[in-house]
Amino acid sequence: MNLIQLELLHWCHDQNEVIRQLTIHDHPHWQLEFCVKGSIAAHDGKKILTLQPGMVFLVPPQSSHGFQKPHPNTESYSFKFKIEDDTDLSGSRIRLVPPDSLTRWWGRVLLELIADETQGSLIVNHKQDALEYLLLNIMHYVYRGFQKGTALPEPITQLREMVLSEGREINVETAAARLGCTVSSLKYSFARAAKQCPELNGDTSVKRYLDRVCLELVENHLEYSSFSIGRIAETTGFPDIYALSRFYTRMRGFPPSHFKPSG
């Protein structure tokens, strides 16, 4: 993919915005939503996904989508832009980009670029070029990766989406039920996929994978959100703060209160 030029058309900072009615729509330009705080329901034209802090939701032109924010405790940034020559991206699908070390870096740079800026001052202060370059970098990373076949195979992708949406409520049994298969067949198909996936380092355990993704989700809240640990436990599907603390201590060797942001 050779992206030539990206032009930012509009951006906005939505804080404590309430959208109770889901309105599915499309438009002729690209859109990128970056969640900073809370949970946002994002519709990809077929199903509803949950956008958590640190996640990127990337919408190609003419793609049906919509957002729902039933509660006021959310914060997000929306960027609308066009690409000079996006023929290589024709037929691209909406992407929910899960949090990782790179998306966290994007998030920090985005917030630094646009802090205290307005639609007009971004141009005056010569930050728009930098923002456009960053958006181009995100596009290049996301779509080049999928085009080169580096996307996680099923059922790994399906399991990841479940945990990112519902957190600790997803275990091996519930995941198998959602996928309409037995626990044994899920373990078998996961093991086959895991052996072909370098990111898993040969680990073929479904439970350990679910734990890893859940840990990633928890740490994303710890780094980005202003939620208390009790609120994070509630948001990520743990029954209480003690269950979250036990899980985190088992995974990291120290309690969540000792978490230190990266960077």
CSV table of C-alpha atoms in Angstrom, one decimal:
chain,number,residue,atom,x,y,z
A,1,MET,CA,0.0,0.0,0.0
A,2,ASN,CA,1.4,3.4,-1.0
A,3,LEU,CA,-0.5,6.2,0.8
A,4,ILE,CA,0.4,9.5,-0.9
A,5,GLN,CA,-1.3,12.2,1.1
A,6,LEU,CA,-3.8,12.4,3.8
A,7,GLU,CA,-5.9,15.6,4.4
A,8,LEU,CA,-7.6,16.2,7.7
A,9,LEU,CA,-11.1,17.5,7.1
A,10,HIS,CA,-12.5,17.8,10.6
A,11,TRP,CA,-11.8,16.7,14.2
A,12,CYS,CA,-13.6,17.0,17.5
A,13,HIS,CA,-13.2,16.2,21.1
A,14,ASP,CA,-16.3,14.6,22.6
A,15,GLN,CA,-16.4,14.7,26.4
A,16,ASN,CA,-19.4,13.4,28.4
A,17,GLU,CA,-21.4,13.3,25.2
A,18,VAL,CA,-24.6,11.3,25.4
A,19,ILE,CA,-25.9,9.4,22.3
A,20,ARG,CA,-28.8,7.1,23.4
A,21,GLN,CA,-30.1,6.3,19.9
A,22,LEU,CA,-27.9,4.3,17.6
A,23,THR,CA,-28.0,5.9,14.1
A,24,ILE,CA,-26.4,3.8,11.3
A,25,HIS,CA,-25.0,6.0,8.6
A,26,ASP,CA,-22.1,6.4,6.1
A,27,HIS,CA,-20.1,9.2,4.5
A,28,PRO,CA,-17.6,9.6,1.6
A,29,HIS,CA,-14.6,10.1,3.8
A,30,TRP,CA,-12.5,8.1,6.3
A,31,GLN,CA,-13.2,8.4,10.1
A,32,LEU,CA,-11.0,7.4,13.0
A,33,GLU,CA,-12.4,7.3,16.6
A,34,PHE,CA,-10.0,7.1,19.5
A,35,CYS,CA,-11.5,6.3,22.9
A,36,VAL,CA,-9.8,7.9,25.9
A,37,LYS,CA,-12.3,7.1,28.7
A,38,GLY,CA,-15.3,4.9,29.3
A,39,SER,CA,-17.0,2.4,27.0
A,40,ILE,CA,-18.5,3.3,23.6
A,41,ALA,CA,-20.8,1.1,21.6
A,42,ALA,CA,-19.5,1.1,18.0
A,43,HIS,CA,-21.6,-0.6,15.2
A,44,ASP,CA,-19.6,-1.9,12.3
A,45,GLY,CA,-22.7,-2.3,10.0
A,46,LYS,CA,-23.2,-5.9,11.2
A,47,LYS,CA,-22.7,-6.0,14.9
A,48,ILE,CA,-22.0,-3.9,18.0
A,49,LEU,CA,-18.4,-3.8,19.3
A,50,THR,CA,-17.2,-2.2,22.5
A,51,LEU,CA,-14.7,0.6,22.1
A,52,GLN,CA,-12.5,0.7,25.3
A,53,PRO,CA,-9.8,3.3,26.3
A,54,GLY,CA,-6.9,3.1,24.0
A,55,MET,CA,-8.8,1.4,21.1
A,56,VAL,CA,-9.0,2.8,17.6
A,57,PHE,CA,-12.1,2.3,15.4
A,58,LEU,CA,-11.3,2.9,11.8
A,59,VAL,CA,-14.1,3.5,9.3
A,60,PRO,CA,-13.5,3.5,5.5
A,61,PRO,CA,-15.6,5.7,3.1
A,62,GLN,CA,-19.2,4.5,2.4
A,63,SER,CA,-19.0,2.0,5.3
A,64,SER,CA,-22.2,1.8,7.5
A,65,HIS,CA,-21.4,2.5,11.1
A,66,GLY,CA,-22.8,4.2,14.2
A,67,PHE,CA,-22.0,5.0,17.9
A,68,GLN,CA,-23.9,4.9,21.1
A,69,LYS,CA,-22.9,6.6,24.4
A,70,PRO,CA,-25.8,6.0,26.8
A,71,HIS,CA,-23.8,7.3,29.8
A,72,PRO,CA,-22.0,10.7,30.1
A,73,ASN,CA,-18.7,9.4,31.5
A,74,THR,CA,-17.0,9.0,28.1
A,75,GLU,CA,-14.2,10.8,26.3
A,76,SER,CA,-13.1,10.3,22.7
A,77,TYR,CA,-11.6,12.1,19.7
A,78,SER,CA,-13.0,11.8,16.2
A,79,PHE,CA,-11.0,12.5,13.0
A,80,LYS,CA,-12.4,12.7,9.5
A,81,PHE,CA,-10.1,12.8,6.6
A,82,LYS,CA,-9.6,11.9,3.0
A,83,ILE,CA,-6.7,10.2,1.2
A,84,GLU,CA,-5.4,11.5,-2.2
A,85,ASP,CA,-5.0,8.0,-3.7
A,86,ASP,CA,-6.7,5.3,-1.8
A,87,THR,CA,-7.3,2.8,-4.6
A,88,ASP,CA,-5.2,0.2,-2.8
A,89,LEU,CA,-7.7,0.5,0.1
A,90,SER,CA,-10.8,-0.1,-2.0
A,91,GLY,CA,-12.9,-2.8,-0.3
A,92,SER,CA,-11.3,-2.2,3.1
A,93,ARG,CA,-13.4,-3.2,6.1
A,94,ILE,CA,-14.0,-1.4,9.3
A,95,ARG,CA,-11.3,-2.2,11.8
A,96,LEU,CA,-11.4,-2.3,15.6
A,97,VAL,CA,-7.7,-1.9,16.5
A,98,PRO,CA,-7.1,-3.4,19.9
A,99,PRO,CA,-4.7,-1.8,22.4
A,100,ASP,CA,-1.1,-2.6,22.3
A,101,SER,CA,2.2,-0.8,22.9
A,102,LEU,CA,1.9,1.0,19.5
A,103,THR,CA,-1.7,2.2,20.0
A,104,ARG,CA,-0.7,3.5,23.4
A,105,TRP,CA,2.1,5.5,21.8
A,106,TRP,CA,-0.3,6.8,19.2
A,107,GLY,CA,-2.6,7.8,22.0
A,108,ARG,CA,0.0,9.8,23.9
A,109,VAL,CA,1.2,11.6,20.7
A,110,LEU,CA,-2.4,12.4,19.6
A,111,LEU,CA,-3.3,13.9,23.0
A,112,GLU,CA,0.0,15.9,23.1
A,113,LEU,CA,-0.6,17.3,19.6
A,114,ILE,CA,-4.2,18.4,20.2
A,115,ALA,CA,-4.2,19.3,23.8
A,116,ASP,CA,-5.8,22.8,24.3
A,117,GLU,CA,-6.2,23.1,20.5
A,118,THR,CA,-9.2,24.1,18.4
A,119,GLN,CA,-10.2,23.3,14.8
A,120,GLY,CA,-8.5,26.5,13.6
A,121,SER,CA,-5.6,26.8,16.0
A,122,LEU,CA,-4.3,23.4,15.0
A,123,ILE,CA,-3.4,24.9,11.6
A,124,VAL,CA,-2.1,28.2,13.0
A,125,ASN,CA,0.2,26.4,15.4
A,126,HIS,CA,1.6,24.2,12.6
A,127,LYS,CA,0.4,21.0,14.2
A,128,GLN,CA,-2.0,19.8,11.5
A,129,ASP,CA,0.9,18.4,9.4
A,130,ALA,CA,2.1,16.4,12.3
A,131,LEU,CA,-1.4,15.1,13.0
A,132,GLU,CA,-2.0,14.2,9.4
A,133,TYR,CA,1.3,12.3,9.4
A,134,LEU,CA,0.3,10.4,12.5
A,135,LEU,CA,-3.1,9.4,11.1
A,136,LEU,CA,-1.3,8.3,7.9
A,137,ASN,CA,1.0,6.2,10.1
A,138,ILE,CA,-2.0,4.5,11.8
A,139,MET,CA,-3.6,3.8,8.4
A,140,HIS,CA,-0.5,2.3,7.0
A,141,TYR,CA,0.1,0.1,10.0
A,142,VAL,CA,-3.5,-1.2,10.3
A,143,TYR,CA,-4.2,-1.9,6.6
A,144,ARG,CA,-0.8,-2.9,5.4
A,145,GLY,CA,-0.7,-5.4,8.3
A,146,PHE,CA,-4.1,-6.9,7.3
A,147,GLN,CA,-3.2,-6.9,3.6
A,148,LYS,CA,0.1,-8.8,4.3
A,149,GLY,CA,-1.8,-11.5,6.1
A,150,THR,CA,-0.6,-10.6,9.6
A,151,ALA,CA,-4.1,-10.5,11.0
A,152,LEU,CA,-4.7,-13.0,13.8
A,153,PRO,CA,-6.5,-16.1,12.5
A,154,GLU,CA,-9.8,-17.4,13.7
A,155,PRO,CA,-10.7,-18.4,16.4
A,156,ILE,CA,-8.0,-16.2,17.9
A,157,THR,CA,-9.5,-13.0,16.6
A,158,GLN,CA,-13.0,-14.0,17.8
A,159,LEU,CA,-11.7,-14.8,21.3
A,160,ARG,CA,-9.8,-11.5,21.4
A,161,GLU,CA,-12.9,-9.5,20.4
A,162,MET,CA,-15.0,-11.3,23.0
A,163,VAL,CA,-12.6,-10.4,25.8
A,164,LEU,CA,-12.0,-6.9,24.7
A,165,SER,CA,-15.8,-6.4,24.7
A,166,GLU,CA,-16.8,-8.2,27.9
A,167,GLY,CA,-13.6,-8.8,29.9
A,168,ARG,CA,-13.4,-11.4,32.6
A,169,GLU,CA,-17.0,-12.6,31.8
A,170,ILE,CA,-15.5,-14.6,29.0
A,171,ASN,CA,-14.0,-18.0,29.9
A,172,VAL,CA,-13.3,-21.1,27.9
A,173,GLU,CA,-16.8,-22.5,28.4
A,174,THR,CA,-18.7,-19.3,27.5
A,175,ALA,CA,-16.4,-18.7,24.5
A,176,ALA,CA,-17.1,-22.2,23.2
A,177,ALA,CA,-20.9,-21.6,23.6
A,178,ARG,CA,-20.7,-18.3,21.8
A,179,LEU,CA,-18.9,-19.9,18.9
A,180,GLY,CA,-21.4,-22.8,18.8
A,181,CYS,CA,-18.8,-25.5,19.5
A,182,THR,CA,-17.7,-27.8,22.3
A,183,VAL,CA,-14.8,-26.9,24.6
A,184,SER,CA,-12.8,-29.7,23.1
A,185,SER,CA,-13.2,-28.5,19.5
A,186,LEU,CA,-12.4,-24.9,20.6
A,187,LYS,CA,-9.2,-26.1,22.2
A,188,TYR,CA,-8.3,-28.1,19.1
A,189,SER,CA,-9.0,-25.3,16.6
A,190,PHE,CA,-7.2,-22.8,18.9
A,191,ALA,CA,-4.1,-25.0,19.2
A,192,ARG,CA,-3.9,-25.4,15.4
A,193,ALA,CA,-4.2,-21.6,14.8
A,194,ALA,CA,-1.8,-20.8,17.6
A,195,LYS,CA,1.0,-22.9,16.1
A,196,GLN,CA,0.8,-20.7,13.0
A,197,CYS,CA,0.7,-17.4,14.9
A,198,PRO,CA,4.1,-16.1,16.0
A,199,GLU,CA,2.5,-13.6,18.4
A,200,LEU,CA,1.5,-16.5,20.7
A,201,ASN,CA,5.0,-17.9,20.9
A,202,GLY,CA,3.8,-21.4,20.6
A,203,ASP,CA,1.3,-21.2,23.6
A,204,THR,CA,-1.7,-23.3,22.7
A,205,SER,CA,-3.7,-22.8,25.9
A,206,VAL,CA,-7.1,-21.1,25.4
A,207,LYS,CA,-7.3,-20.1,29.0
A,208,ARG,CA,-3.9,-18.5,29.1
A,209,TYR,CA,-4.7,-16.5,25.9
A,210,LEU,CA,-8.0,-15.2,27.5
A,211,ASP,CA,-6.0,-14.2,30.6
A,212,ARG,CA,-3.4,-12.3,28.4
A,213,VAL,CA,-6.1,-10.4,26.6
A,214,CYS,CA,-7.9,-9.6,29.8
A,215,LEU,CA,-4.7,-8.4,31.4
A,216,GLU,CA,-4.1,-6.1,28.3
A,217,LEU,CA,-7.6,-4.7,28.7
A,218,VAL,CA,-7.1,-4.0,32.5
A,219,GLU,CA,-3.8,-2.3,31.9
A,220,ASN,CA,-5.2,-0.2,29.2
A,221,HIS,CA,-7.7,1.2,31.7
A,222,LEU,CA,-5.0,1.6,34.3
A,223,GLU,CA,-2.9,3.7,31.9
A,224,TYR,CA,-5.6,5.7,30.1
A,225,SER,CA,-8.7,6.1,32.3
A,226,SER,CA,-9.2,8.0,35.4
A,227,PHE,CA,-11.4,5.2,36.9
A,228,SER,CA,-10.7,3.8,40.3
A,229,ILE,CA,-9.6,0.2,40.5
A,230,GLY,CA,-13.0,-0.7,41.7
A,231,ARG,CA,-14.6,0.9,38.7
A,232,ILE,CA,-12.1,-0.8,36.4
A,233,ALA,CA,-13.1,-4.1,38.0
A,234,GLU,CA,-16.7,-3.4,37.2
A,235,THR,CA,-16.0,-2.3,33.6
A,236,THR,CA,-13.8,-5.3,32.8
A,237,GLY,CA,-16.2,-7.9,34.0
A,238,PHE,CA,-14.7,-8.8,37.4
A,239,PRO,CA,-17.2,-9.5,40.3
A,240,ASP,CA,-15.3,-7.1,42.6
A,241,ILE,CA,-12.1,-5.3,43.3
A,242,TYR,CA,-10.6,-8.3,45.1
A,243,ALA,CA,-11.1,-10.6,42.2
A,244,LEU,CA,-9.4,-8.1,39.9
A,245,SER,CA,-6.5,-7.7,42.4
A,246,ARG,CA,-6.0,-11.5,42.7
A,247,PHE,CA,-6.0,-11.9,38.9
A,248,TYR,CA,-3.6,-9.0,38.3
A,249,THR,CA,-1.2,-10.1,41.1
A,250,ARG,CA,-1.2,-13.7,39.6
A,251,MET,CA,-0.4,-12.3,36.1
A,252,ARG,CA,2.1,-9.6,37.1
A,253,GLY,CA,3.4,-10.5,40.5
A,254,PHE,CA,2.2,-7.2,42.1
A,255,PRO,CA,-1.2,-5.6,42.7
A,256,PRO,CA,-2.8,-3.2,40.2
A,257,SER,CA,-2.2,-0.3,42.5
A,258,HIS,CA,1.5,-0.6,41.7
A,259,PHE,CA,1.0,-0.3,37.9
A,260,LYS,CA,3.3,2.2,36.2
A,261,PRO,CA,2.3,3.7,32.9
A,262,SER,CA,4.7,3.0,30.0
A,263,GLY,CA,6.7,5.7,28.3
